[in-house]
């Protein structure tokens, strides 16, 4: 489990992270969203015991990240994909991974097996002995992901894993992250790709120096926009707007073309009555569906646009 | 507790990278070997060839002594075929004479033999001089028996000058290599993944330093072999003995060069934390050669003579500087420092 209590970090008097309270359960995929300079990378570095918190505490699997005597233990259980892949470009992918496996103390028989498996899974096996300098950006990113996993860590921190990848490579990476989740690893995903976060994450946190919103994407949408129902009629009926507004459980209603977008306090309980009332008022209903709010809507609302 | 296996893993990774970088390979291997062979060839061979014309064998003066003088004062005379013992000669012209333990002031001496004497303001031509102290005097076409010839003096001075190379090389090579392995890695953004490995800051620093230290010192040692062979081969006929390896060179190469190499590496770690490009790192790192150059200028200017004790003292100073630099480097080479404060 990852846990932070009032975590904060200053740089030369500037607050980068403030009062961060967060719990990420084992096996969870947690999406960490926020604008540039929001403190996401600083938070990850603190959790990986690379830099010390200015205040508050953070625990990785119960180990205090500020405890210098335990920091090597933390780095053993953590795999990090940094924002830039940062490879030894004159060496091959295999040599790069072999070096990191060595550094993490992966024993010889497992080392080769694990590297081969990762390279195969990420479609890099055919080029494994080529110098990384000759790789495309997407391939370098895949090698960086393999590097983060070469020591089989429990916790994986991925900073923009699909950044700069073509759609096929991005899909490979997304599928790979899903596989990691199935393995039961805890994944901390720093991303600006809201689609990735929506598809992959169990919960997301939106941060801008401090945590602004935290929860499941749908829960956040509900909490910020309410639980809406879209009722599409055969023709626009603005005359019914006031009557719908007066129906029980309706928090807000607006009309877009021939659609009523109705925010209800409890859609499961209220929707049957609302539909019955609309029919009674002469509305011809084409279909009814829950209103979908994208993570982008939530994000933009949370970060203040 | 340092895990040396991890230190060595970092170092061997660096070696693999060096093998693929022609510039580093040239700096580590080719430059020392070339300089160790080309430098003595350029400096020593011409002087040795020139020295073949010079001789230390006394000339046959065909002396025909017909008078002996002891303990007398000789002034303003012309003396020929006389042996002087413990005499004082002033304003005298002497030819075909022998002098033992005399003092000659403002004299002109030709075709004579001077032994254990002092000459002041005199002109000595075509004489054999054996243990003669010369003050404001001119010696022409003579043989200084038992003394070094000009060629010998020049050769020994050149050999000593080339000692500087063995002190500078282990400081220049790390400046070049460290700029790639530390600043290069910083620019390449590969430091962060490395910092994420379960190693201590000290192990990381030792790994990086070892990768620079081992090849540099090995190549310095290796380059010394052809250097000694070339110098000895060409100077033996002139000097009559093999001047290398001398105690000064042995101390410089085997003791001081590893210390200067360490100093350069540590200086480059400090520099790497403050600069953001390879060239600046190389230029600033090269400044470590300054103490070595100052020592040499002082030695060649006659402020201090290059002997084993001076070299040991110099080694002690470098060692002290190493300790200071190590303490500073250890403070700077920390994960937090690298990620937050390194430029």
Coordinates of C-alpha atoms in Angstrom, one line a residue:
Chain A
X1 CA 0.0 0.0 0.0
X2 CA 1.1 3.6 -0.7
X3 CA 0.2 6.0 1.9
X4 CA 0.9 9.7 2.3
X5 CA -0.1 11.9 5.3
X6 CA 0.1 15.6 4.9
X7 CA 3.0 15.1 2.5
X8 CA 4.7 18.3 1.2
X9 CA 7.8 19.5 -0.4
X10 CA 9.3 22.9 -1.0
X11 CA 12.0 24.0 -3.4
X12 CA 13.8 27.2 -2.4
X13 CA 10.7 28.4 -0.6
X14 CA 8.3 27.5 -3.4
X15 CA 5.7 24.9 -2.5
X16 CA 5.7 22.1 -5.0
X17 CA 3.5 19.6 -3.1
X18 CA 1.3 20.5 -0.2
X19 CA -0.7 18.5 2.3
X20 CA -1.0 15.4 0.2
X21 CA -3.2 12.8 1.8
X22 CA -3.5 9.7 -0.3
X23 CA -3.9 5.9 0.0
X24 CA -3.3 3.6 -2.9
X25 CA -4.2 0.0 -2.2
X26 CA -2.2 -2.9 -3.4
X27 CA -3.2 -4.1 -6.9
X28 CA -4.8 -0.7 -7.7
X29 CA -4.1 1.3 -10.8
X30 CA -4.0 4.9 -9.6
X31 CA -4.0 7.8 -12.2
X32 CA -2.3 10.9 -11.1
X33 CA -3.4 13.9 -13.2
X34 CA -2.6 17.5 -13.1
X35 CA -1.2 20.4 -15.2
X36 CA 2.6 20.8 -15.7
X37 CA 4.3 21.9 -12.5
X38 CA 1.5 20.4 -10.4
X39 CA 3.9 18.4 -8.3
X40 CA 3.3 15.0 -9.8
X41 CA 6.9 14.2 -10.5
X42 CA 8.0 15.6 -7.1
X43 CA 5.4 13.3 -5.4
X44 CA 6.7 10.3 -7.3
X45 CA 10.3 11.1 -6.5
X46 CA 9.4 11.4 -2.8
X47 CA 7.5 8.1 -2.9
X48 CA 10.5 6.4 -4.6
X49 CA 12.8 7.8 -1.9
X50 CA 14.7 9.9 -4.3
X51 CA 14.1 13.1 -2.6
X52 CA 13.0 13.8 1.0
X53 CA 9.7 15.3 2.0
X54 CA 9.8 18.8 3.5
X55 CA 6.9 17.9 5.8
X56 CA 4.4 15.1 6.3
X57 CA 5.1 11.4 5.8
X58 CA 4.9 8.8 3.1
X59 CA 4.9 5.1 3.4
X60 CA 5.6 2.4 0.8
X61 CA 4.3 -0.9 2.0
X62 CA 4.6 0.5 5.5
X63 CA 8.2 1.7 5.1
X64 CA 8.7 5.4 5.8
X65 CA 10.3 6.9 2.6
X66 CA 12.3 9.3 4.8
X67 CA 14.0 6.5 6.7
X68 CA 17.4 6.5 5.0
X69 CA 18.2 3.0 6.3
X70 CA 15.2 1.6 4.4
X71 CA 15.5 3.5 1.2
X72 CA 17.3 0.7 -0.7
X73 CA 14.4 -1.6 0.3
X74 CA 12.0 0.8 -1.2
X75 CA 13.9 1.1 -4.4
X76 CA 14.0 -2.7 -4.6
X77 CA 10.2 -2.9 -4.5
X78 CA 9.6 0.0 -6.9
X79 CA 10.0 0.3 -10.7
X80 CA 10.0 3.8 -12.2
X81 CA 9.5 4.9 -15.8
X82 CA 10.7 8.5 -15.7
X83 CA 9.4 11.2 -18.0
X84 CA 12.4 10.8 -20.3
X85 CA 13.5 7.2 -21.2
X86 CA 17.2 8.0 -20.5
X87 CA 19.0 5.0 -22.0
X88 CA 22.6 4.2 -22.5
X89 CA 22.3 4.8 -26.2
X90 CA 25.5 3.2 -27.3
X91 CA 24.4 -0.1 -25.7
X92 CA 21.8 -2.5 -26.9
X93 CA 18.4 -2.9 -25.3
X94 CA 19.5 -6.2 -23.9
X95 CA 22.7 -4.7 -22.5
X96 CA 20.7 -1.9 -20.9
X97 CA 18.2 -4.2 -19.3
X98 CA 20.9 -6.6 -18.2
X99 CA 22.8 -3.8 -16.5
X100 CA 19.7 -2.7 -14.5
X101 CA 18.8 -6.3 -13.7
X102 CA 22.4 -6.7 -12.3
X103 CA 22.0 -3.5 -10.3
X104 CA 18.8 -4.8 -8.8
X105 CA 20.5 -8.1 -7.9
X106 CA 18.4 -10.3 -10.2
X107 CA 20.2 -13.7 -10.2
X108 CA 21.7 -15.0 -13.5
X109 CA 19.2 -17.7 -14.5
X110 CA 16.2 -15.4 -14.0
X111 CA 17.8 -12.4 -15.5
X112 CA 18.0 -13.6 -19.1
X113 CA 14.6 -15.3 -18.9
X114 CA 13.0 -12.1 -17.6
X115 CA 14.6 -9.8 -20.1
X116 CA 13.7 -12.0 -23.0
X117 CA 10.1 -12.2 -21.8
X118 CA 9.8 -8.5 -21.5
X119 CA 11.4 -7.8 -24.8
X120 CA 9.1 -10.3 -26.5
X121 CA 6.0 -8.9 -24.8
X122 CA 6.9 -5.4 -25.9
X123 CA 7.7 -6.5 -29.5
X124 CA 11.4 -5.7 -29.2
X125 CA 13.0 -9.1 -29.4
X126 CA 14.1 -8.9 -33.0
X127 CA 16.0 -5.6 -32.3
X128 CA 17.3 -6.5 -28.8
X129 CA 21.0 -6.5 -29.8
X130 CA 20.8 -3.2 -31.8
X131 CA 22.1 -0.1 -30.3
X132 CA 19.3 1.9 -28.7
X133 CA 20.5 5.0 -30.6
X134 CA 19.0 3.4 -33.6
X135 CA 15.5 2.9 -32.0
X136 CA 12.4 5.0 -32.7
X137 CA 11.0 7.0 -29.8
X138 CA 8.3 4.5 -29.2
X139 CA 10.8 1.6 -29.0
X140 CA 12.9 3.6 -26.5
X141 CA 9.8 4.1 -24.4
X142 CA 9.1 0.4 -24.5
X143 CA 12.6 -0.4 -23.4
X144 CA 12.2 2.1 -20.5
X145 CA 9.0 0.3 -19.5
X146 CA 10.9 -3.0 -19.6
X147 CA 13.6 -1.5 -17.5
X148 CA 11.1 -0.4 -14.8
X149 CA 9.9 -4.0 -14.6
X150 CA 13.1 -6.0 -15.0
X151 CA 13.4 -6.6 -11.3
X152 CA 9.7 -7.6 -11.0
X153 CA 8.7 -4.7 -8.7
X154 CA 5.5 -4.7 -6.6
X155 CA 5.0 -1.0 -7.3
X156 CA 5.3 0.5 -10.7
X157 CA 5.5 4.3 -11.2
X158 CA 4.8 5.2 -14.9
X159 CA 5.3 8.8 -15.9
X160 CA 3.6 9.5 -19.2
X161 CA 4.0 5.9 -20.5
X162 CA 2.3 6.5 -23.8
X163 CA 3.7 9.9 -24.5
X164 CA 5.0 10.2 -28.0
X165 CA 4.0 6.8 -29.1
X166 CA 2.1 6.0 -32.3
X167 CA -1.4 4.6 -31.8
X168 CA -0.3 0.9 -32.2
X169 CA 2.6 1.3 -29.8
X170 CA 0.4 3.2 -27.3
X171 CA -2.1 0.3 -27.5
X172 CA 0.7 -2.2 -26.8
X173 CA 1.7 -0.2 -23.8
X174 CA -1.9 0.1 -22.5
X175 CA -2.5 -3.6 -22.9
X176 CA 0.8 -4.2 -21.1
X177 CA -0.3 -2.0 -18.2
X178 CA -3.6 -4.0 -18.1
X179 CA -1.5 -7.2 -17.8
X180 CA 0.5 -5.7 -15.0
X181 CA -2.7 -4.9 -13.2
X182 CA -3.8 -8.5 -13.7
X183 CA -0.5 -9.6 -12.1
X184 CA -1.6 -7.8 -9.0
X185 CA 1.0 -5.0 -9.2
X186 CA 0.2 -1.6 -7.9
X187 CA 0.5 1.0 -10.6
X188 CA 0.9 4.7 -10.2
X189 CA 0.2 6.4 -13.5
X190 CA 1.3 10.0 -14.1
X191 CA -0.4 11.1 -17.3
X192 CA -1.8 13.9 -19.3
X193 CA -3.6 11.3 -21.5
X194 CA -7.0 11.4 -19.9
X195 CA -8.2 8.6 -22.2
X196 CA -5.4 6.4 -20.8
X197 CA -6.4 7.3 -17.2
X198 CA -10.0 6.6 -17.9
X199 CA -9.4 3.3 -19.5
X200 CA -6.7 2.0 -17.1
X201 CA -7.3 3.5 -13.7
X202 CA -9.4 2.3 -10.8
X203 CA -9.1 5.7 -9.2
X204 CA -7.7 9.0 -10.2
X205 CA -6.3 12.0 -8.3
X206 CA -6.2 15.4 -9.8
X207 CA -3.5 17.5 -8.3
X208 CA -2.2 21.0 -8.5
X209 CA 0.2 21.4 -5.7
X210 CA -2.4 19.8 -3.5
X211 CA -5.0 17.1 -4.2
X212 CA -8.0 18.7 -5.8
X213 CA -10.1 15.6 -6.5
X214 CA -9.8 12.0 -5.8
X215 CA -11.9 9.0 -6.7
X216 CA -13.2 6.7 -9.5
X217 CA -13.6 8.6 -12.7
X218 CA -17.4 8.1 -12.7
X219 CA -17.7 9.0 -9.1
X220 CA -15.8 12.2 -9.8
X221 CA -18.1 13.0 -12.8
X222 CA -21.1 12.4 -10.6
X223 CA -19.8 14.5 -7.8
X224 CA -18.9 17.4 -10.1
X225 CA -21.7 17.2 -12.6
X226 CA -24.4 15.3 -10.8
X227 CA -26.0 12.0 -12.1
X228 CA -27.6 13.0 -15.3
X229 CA -30.1 11.2 -17.6
X230 CA -30.5 12.1 -21.2
X231 CA -34.1 11.8 -22.6
X232 CA -34.4 12.2 -26.3
X233 CA -37.8 13.1 -27.7
X234 CA -39.0 13.0 -31.3
X235 CA -39.1 16.8 -31.4
X236 CA -38.0 19.7 -29.2
X237 CA -40.5 20.4 -26.4
X238 CA -39.3 23.5 -24.5
X239 CA -42.9 23.9 -23.2
X240 CA -42.3 20.9 -20.9
X241 CA -39.1 22.3 -19.3
X242 CA -40.9 23.9 -16.3
X243 CA -42.9 20.8 -15.6
X244 CA -39.8 18.5 -15.7
X245 CA -38.0 20.9 -13.4
X246 CA -40.9 20.5 -10.9
X247 CA -40.8 16.7 -10.9
X248 CA -39.6 14.9 -7.8
X249 CA -35.9 14.3 -7.5
X250 CA -35.0 16.6 -10.4
X251 CA -32.0 18.8 -9.4
X252 CA -31.6 20.5 -12.7
X253 CA -32.8 20.3 -16.3
X254 CA -31.8 21.8 -19.6
X255 CA -32.8 21.2 -23.2
X256 CA -30.4 20.6 -26.0
X257 CA -32.1 20.2 -29.4
X258 CA -34.7 17.5 -28.8
X259 CA -33.0 16.2 -25.6
X260 CA -33.8 16.8 -22.0
X261 CA -30.6 16.5 -19.9
X262 CA -32.0 15.9 -16.4
X263 CA -29.8 15.8 -13.3
X264 CA -31.5 13.7 -10.7
X265 CA -30.6 13.0 -7.1
X266 CA -31.1 9.2 -7.5
X267 CA -31.6 8.1 -11.1
X268 CA -32.4 4.5 -10.4
X269 CA -35.2 5.5 -8.0
X270 CA -36.5 8.6 -9.9
X271 CA -36.1 7.8 -13.6
X272 CA -39.2 5.5 -14.0
X273 CA -41.5 8.1 -12.5
X274 CA -39.9 10.9 -14.6
X275 CA -40.3 8.8 -17.8
X276 CA -44.0 8.0 -16.9
X277 CA -44.7 11.7 -16.2
X278 CA -43.1 12.7 -19.6
X279 CA -45.3 10.2 -21.4
X280 CA -48.3 11.4 -19.5
X281 CA -47.5 15.0 -20.6
X282 CA -47.5 13.8 -24.3
X283 CA -43.8 13.6 -24.9
X284 CA -42.8 10.9 -27.4
X285 CA -39.6 9.4 -26.1
X286 CA -37.1 7.9 -28.6
X287 CA -34.6 6.6 -26.0
X288 CA -33.2 7.2 -22.5
X289 CA -29.5 6.8 -21.4
X290 CA -27.4 7.9 -18.5
X291 CA -25.5 11.1 -19.2
X292 CA -21.8 10.4 -19.9
X293 CA -19.2 12.8 -18.6
X294 CA -15.7 12.3 -19.8
X295 CA -12.7 12.5 -17.5
X296 CA -11.7 15.5 -19.6
X297 CA -14.8 17.3 -18.4
X298 CA -14.0 16.4 -14.8
X299 CA -10.3 17.4 -15.2
X300 CA -11.1 20.8 -16.8
X301 CA -13.7 21.5 -14.1
X302 CA -11.3 20.6 -11.3
X303 CA -8.3 22.5 -12.6
X304 CA -10.4 25.5 -13.1
X305 CA -11.2 25.9 -16.8
Chain B
X1 CA 28.9 -1.6 3.8
X2 CA 29.9 -1.1 0.2
X3 CA 28.7 -3.7 -2.2
X4 CA 31.7 -3.9 -4.5
X5 CA 29.8 -6.1 -7.0
X6 CA 27.5 -3.2 -7.8
X7 CA 30.4 -0.8 -8.0
X8 CA 32.0 -3.1 -10.5
X9 CA 28.7 -3.6 -12.4
X10 CA 28.6 0.2 -12.9
X11 CA 32.2 0.3 -13.9
X12 CA 31.9 -2.5 -16.5
X13 CA 28.8 -0.9 -18.0
X14 CA 30.9 2.3 -18.5
X15 CA 33.7 0.2 -20.1
X16 CA 31.2 -1.2 -22.5
X17 CA 30.1 2.3 -23.4
X18 CA 33.7 3.4 -23.8
X19 CA 34.3 0.6 -26.2
X20 CA 31.7 2.1 -28.5
X21 CA 32.9 5.7 -28.2
X22 CA 35.8 6.4 -30.4
X23 CA 36.5 9.8 -28.8
X24 CA 36.8 8.2 -25.3
X25 CA 38.9 5.3 -26.7
X26 CA 41.2 7.7 -28.3
X27 CA 41.5 9.7 -25.1
X28 CA 42.1 6.6 -22.9
X29 CA 44.3 4.4 -25.1
X30 CA 45.7 6.1 -28.1
X31 CA 46.6 9.5 -26.6
X32 CA 48.8 8.2 -23.8
X33 CA 50.5 5.6 -26.0
X34 CA 51.2 8.1 -28.8
X35 CA 52.5 10.8 -26.4
X36 CA 54.6 8.2 -24.5
X37 CA 56.4 7.3 -27.8
X38 CA 56.2 10.4 -29.9
X39 CA 57.3 12.8 -27.1
X40 CA 60.7 11.1 -26.3
X41 CA 61.3 10.5 -30.0
X42 CA 60.8 14.2 -30.8
X43 CA 62.9 15.5 -27.9
X44 CA 65.5 12.9 -27.1
X45 CA 66.6 11.6 -30.5
X46 CA 67.8 14.9 -32.0
X47 CA 69.7 15.9 -28.8
X48 CA 71.3 12.4 -28.6
X49 CA 72.5 12.6 -32.2
X50 CA 73.9 16.1 -31.6
X51 CA 75.6 14.8 -28.4
X52 CA 77.6 12.3 -30.4
X53 CA 80.0 15.2 -31.4
X54 CA 80.7 16.0 -27.8
X55 CA 83.3 14.2 -25.8
X56 CA 84.3 13.9 -22.2
X57 CA 87.7 12.3 -23.0
X58 CA 90.6 14.7 -22.1
X59 CA 92.5 16.2 -25.0
X60 CA 96.1 15.2 -25.6
X61 CA 97.7 18.6 -24.9
X62 CA 101.4 17.4 -25.5
X63 CA 102.5 19.3 -22.4
X64 CA 106.2 19.8 -21.9
X65 CA 106.7 21.0 -18.3
X66 CA 110.1 22.5 -17.5
X67 CA 109.4 24.4 -14.3
X68 CA 107.4 23.8 -11.0
X69 CA 106.0 26.6 -8.8
X70 CA 104.2 26.2 -5.5
X71 CA 102.6 28.8 -3.2
X72 CA 103.6 31.9 -5.2
X73 CA 101.8 35.0 -6.5
X74 CA 102.1 35.5 -10.3
X75 CA 101.1 38.8 -11.8
X76 CA 101.1 40.2 -15.3
X77 CA 103.5 37.7 -16.8
X78 CA 103.5 35.3 -19.7
X79 CA 103.8 31.7 -18.4
X80 CA 104.6 28.7 -20.7
X81 CA 105.2 25.0 -19.8
X82 CA 105.1 25.6 -16.1
X83 CA 103.3 23.5 -13.4
X84 CA 101.6 25.6 -10.7
X85 CA 100.5 24.2 -7.4
X86 CA 98.5 26.2 -4.9
X87 CA 99.4 29.5 -6.7
X88 CA 97.5 32.7 -7.3
X89 CA 97.7 34.0 -10.8
X90 CA 96.5 37.5 -11.8
X91 CA 96.4 39.2 -15.3
X92 CA 98.6 36.4 -16.6
X93 CA 98.7 34.7 -20.0
X94 CA 99.5 31.0 -19.7
X95 CA 100.0 28.3 -22.3
X96 CA 101.0 24.6 -22.0
X97 CA 100.8 24.8 -18.2
X98 CA 99.4 22.5 -15.5
X99 CA 97.5 24.0 -12.6
X100 CA 96.7 22.2 -9.3
X101 CA 94.6 23.9 -6.6
X102 CA 95.2 27.4 -8.1
X103 CA 93.2 30.6 -8.3
X104 CA 93.3 32.4 -11.7
X105 CA 91.9 35.9 -11.9
X106 CA 91.6 37.8 -15.2
X107 CA 93.9 35.3 -16.9
X108 CA 94.0 34.0 -20.5
X109 CA 94.8 30.2 -20.5
X110 CA 95.3 28.1 -23.5
X111 CA 96.3 24.5 -24.1
X112 CA 96.7 23.8 -20.4
X113 CA 95.5 21.3 -17.8
X114 CA 93.5 22.8 -14.9
X115 CA 92.8 20.6 -11.8
X116 CA 90.8 21.5 -8.6
X117 CA 91.1 25.2 -9.3
X118 CA 89.0 28.4 -9.4
X119 CA 89.0 30.7 -12.4
X120 CA 87.5 34.2 -12.2
X121 CA 86.9 36.5 -15.1
X122 CA 89.2 34.5 -17.3
X123 CA 89.2 33.0 -20.7
X124 CA 90.0 29.3 -21.0
X125 CA 90.7 28.0 -24.5
X126 CA 91.4 24.4 -25.6
X127 CA 92.1 23.1 -22.1
X128 CA 91.3 20.1 -20.0
X129 CA 89.3 21.1 -16.9
X130 CA 88.9 18.8 -14.0
X131 CA 86.9 20.0 -11.1
X132 CA 87.3 23.6 -12.0
X133 CA 85.0 26.3 -10.5
X134 CA 84.3 28.9 -13.1
X135 CA 83.1 32.4 -12.2
X136 CA 82.3 34.9 -14.9
X137 CA 84.7 33.1 -17.2
X138 CA 84.6 31.9 -20.7
X139 CA 85.5 28.3 -21.6
X140 CA 86.0 27.6 -25.3
X141 CA 86.9 24.3 -27.1
X142 CA 87.8 22.7 -23.8
X143 CA 86.9 19.3 -22.2
X144 CA 85.2 19.4 -18.8
X145 CA 86.6 16.1 -17.5
X146 CA 84.1 14.3 -15.2
X147 CA 81.4 17.0 -15.7
X148 CA 78.3 16.7 -17.8
X149 CA 78.4 17.9 -21.3
X150 CA 75.8 20.4 -22.6
X151 CA 74.1 17.5 -24.4
X152 CA 74.0 15.4 -21.2
X153 CA 72.6 18.3 -19.2
X154 CA 70.0 19.0 -21.9
X155 CA 69.0 15.4 -22.1
X156 CA 68.5 15.1 -18.4
X157 CA 66.5 18.4 -18.4
X158 CA 64.3 17.1 -21.3
X159 CA 63.7 13.8 -19.5
X160 CA 62.7 15.6 -16.4
X161 CA 60.5 17.9 -18.4
X162 CA 58.7 14.9 -19.9
X163 CA 57.9 13.8 -16.3
X164 CA 55.3 16.5 -16.5
X165 CA 53.5 14.4 -19.1
X166 CA 53.0 11.5 -16.7
X167 CA 51.5 13.9 -14.2
X168 CA 49.3 15.8 -16.6
X169 CA 48.0 12.8 -18.6
X170 CA 46.2 11.2 -15.6
X171 CA 44.4 14.5 -15.0
X172 CA 43.5 15.3 -18.6
X173 CA 42.1 11.9 -19.5
X174 CA 39.6 11.9 -16.6
X175 CA 38.5 15.4 -17.5
X176 CA 37.6 14.1 -21.0
X177 CA 36.0 10.8 -19.8
X178 CA 34.2 12.2 -16.8
X179 CA 32.6 14.9 -18.9
X180 CA 31.0 12.1 -20.9
X181 CA 30.1 9.7 -18.1
X182 CA 28.7 12.2 -15.6
X183 CA 27.7 15.3 -17.5
X184 CA 26.8 13.2 -20.6
X185 CA 24.6 10.9 -18.5
X186 CA 23.0 13.9 -16.9
X187 CA 22.3 15.4 -20.4
X188 CA 21.1 12.0 -21.6
X189 CA 18.6 11.9 -18.7
X190 CA 19.9 8.4 -17.8
X191 CA 20.9 9.4 -14.3
X192 CA 17.4 9.2 -12.8
X193 CA 16.9 5.5 -13.7
X194 CA 20.3 4.8 -12.3
X195 CA 19.4 6.6 -9.1
X196 CA 16.4 4.4 -8.8
X197 CA 18.5 1.3 -8.4
X198 CA 19.0 -0.1 -4.9
X199 CA 22.5 1.3 -4.5
X200 CA 24.0 3.8 -2.1
X201 CA 25.2 7.2 -3.3
X202 CA 28.7 6.1 -2.4
X203 CA 28.5 3.0 -4.5
X204 CA 27.2 5.0 -7.5
X205 CA 30.1 7.5 -7.1
X206 CA 32.6 4.8 -6.7
X207 CA 31.3 2.9 -9.7
X208 CA 31.6 6.0 -11.9
X209 CA 35.0 6.9 -10.5
X210 CA 36.4 3.4 -10.9
X211 CA 35.4 3.3 -14.5
X212 CA 37.5 6.4 -15.1
X213 CA 40.3 5.6 -12.6
X214 CA 41.2 2.0 -13.7
X215 CA 41.7 2.6 -17.5
X216 CA 43.5 5.9 -16.9
X217 CA 46.0 4.6 -14.4
X218 CA 46.5 1.4 -16.3
X219 CA 47.2 3.3 -19.4
X220 CA 49.6 5.6 -17.6
X221 CA 51.5 2.6 -16.2
X222 CA 51.4 1.0 -19.6
X223 CA 52.6 4.1 -21.4
X224 CA 55.5 4.3 -19.1
X225 CA 57.0 1.1 -20.5
X226 CA 57.6 2.3 -24.1
X227 CA 58.6 5.7 -22.8
X228 CA 61.4 4.2 -20.6
X229 CA 62.5 1.9 -23.4
X230 CA 62.7 4.7 -26.0
X231 CA 64.4 7.2 -23.6
X232 CA 67.0 4.6 -22.4
X233 CA 67.7 3.3 -25.9
X234 CA 68.5 6.8 -27.2
X235 CA 70.2 8.3 -24.2
X236 CA 72.4 5.3 -23.1
X237 CA 75.1 6.0 -25.7
X238 CA 75.4 9.6 -24.6
X239 CA 75.0 9.2 -20.8
X240 CA 76.7 5.8 -20.5
X241 CA 73.8 4.6 -18.3
X242 CA 70.0 4.2 -18.5
X243 CA 68.5 7.2 -16.8
X244 CA 65.0 5.6 -16.4
X245 CA 63.3 4.4 -14.4
X246 CA 64.7 6.8 -11.8
X247 CA 63.3 7.2 -8.3
X248 CA 61.7 10.5 -9.3
X249 CA 59.9 8.9 -12.2
X250 CA 58.8 5.8 -10.2
X251 CA 57.3 8.0 -7.5
X252 CA 55.6 10.2 -10.1
X253 CA 54.2 7.4 -12.2
X254 CA 53.3 4.8 -9.7
X255 CA 52.4 6.9 -6.7
X256 CA 51.5 10.5 -7.8
X257 CA 49.7 9.7 -11.1
X258 CA 46.9 7.7 -9.4
X259 CA 46.6 10.5 -6.9
X260 CA 46.3 13.2 -9.6
X261 CA 43.9 10.9 -11.5
X262 CA 41.7 10.7 -8.4
X263 CA 42.0 14.4 -7.9
X264 CA 40.9 15.0 -11.4
X265 CA 37.9 12.6 -11.1
X266 CA 36.7 14.2 -7.9
X267 CA 37.1 17.7 -9.4
X268 CA 35.1 16.6 -12.3
X269 CA 32.3 15.3 -10.1
X270 CA 32.2 18.7 -8.5
X271 CA 32.3 20.4 -11.8
X272 CA 29.6 18.1 -13.2
X273 CA 27.2 19.3 -10.6
X274 CA 27.6 22.8 -11.8
X275 CA 27.8 22.7 -15.5
X276 CA 25.4 21.6 -18.2
X277 CA 27.5 20.8 -21.2
X278 CA 30.4 18.4 -21.9
X279 CA 32.8 21.1 -23.3
X280 CA 32.5 23.3 -20.2
X281 CA 33.1 20.2 -18.0
X282 CA 36.2 19.3 -20.0
X283 CA 37.6 22.9 -19.9
X284 CA 37.1 23.4 -16.2
X285 CA 38.2 19.8 -15.5
X286 CA 41.5 20.4 -17.3
X287 CA 42.4 23.2 -14.8
X288 CA 43.4 20.5 -12.4
X289 CA 46.7 20.3 -14.2
X290 CA 47.7 23.7 -12.9
X291 CA 49.3 22.5 -9.6
X292 CA 51.4 20.0 -11.7
X293 CA 52.5 22.8 -14.1
X294 CA 53.3 25.1 -11.3
X295 CA 55.5 22.4 -9.7
X296 CA 57.3 22.0 -12.9
X297 CA 57.8 25.6 -13.7
X298 CA 59.3 26.0 -10.2
X299 CA 61.5 23.0 -10.7
X300 CA 62.8 24.1 -14.1
X301 CA 63.3 27.6 -12.9
X302 CA 65.6 26.2 -10.2
X303 CA 63.3 27.1 -7.3
X304 CA 63.3 23.4 -6.3
X305 CA 65.2 20.5 -7.6
X306 CA 63.3 17.4 -8.8
X307 CA 64.2 14.7 -6.3
X308 CA 62.5 11.9 -4.6
X309 CA 61.7 13.9 -1.4
X310 CA 60.2 16.7 -3.4
X311 CA 58.1 14.2 -5.3
X312 CA 57.0 12.5 -2.1
X313 CA 56.1 15.9 -0.6
X314 CA 54.2 16.8 -3.7
X315 CA 52.4 13.4 -3.5
X316 CA 51.4 14.2 0.1
X317 CA 49.9 17.5 -1.0
X318 CA 47.9 15.8 -3.8
X319 CA 46.7 13.2 -1.3
X320 CA 45.5 16.0 1.1
X321 CA 43.8 17.7 -1.9
X322 CA 42.2 14.3 -2.7
X323 CA 40.8 14.0 0.8
X324 CA 39.3 17.5 0.6
X325 CA 37.8 16.9 -2.8
X326 CA 36.4 13.6 -1.7
X327 CA 34.6 15.2 1.2
X328 CA 33.1 17.8 -1.2
X329 CA 32.2 15.2 -3.8
X330 CA 30.5 13.0 -1.2
X331 CA 28.3 16.0 -0.2
X332 CA 27.4 16.8 -3.8
X333 CA 27.0 13.2 -5.1
X334 CA 23.7 12.5 -3.4
X335 CA 20.5 11.6 -5.1
X336 CA 18.6 14.5 -3.7
X337 CA 21.4 16.9 -4.6
X338 CA 21.7 15.5 -8.2
X339 CA 17.9 15.6 -8.8
X340 CA 17.2 19.0 -7.2
X341 CA 20.3 21.1 -7.3
X342 CA 22.5 19.8 -10.1
X343 CA 22.2 22.2 -13.1

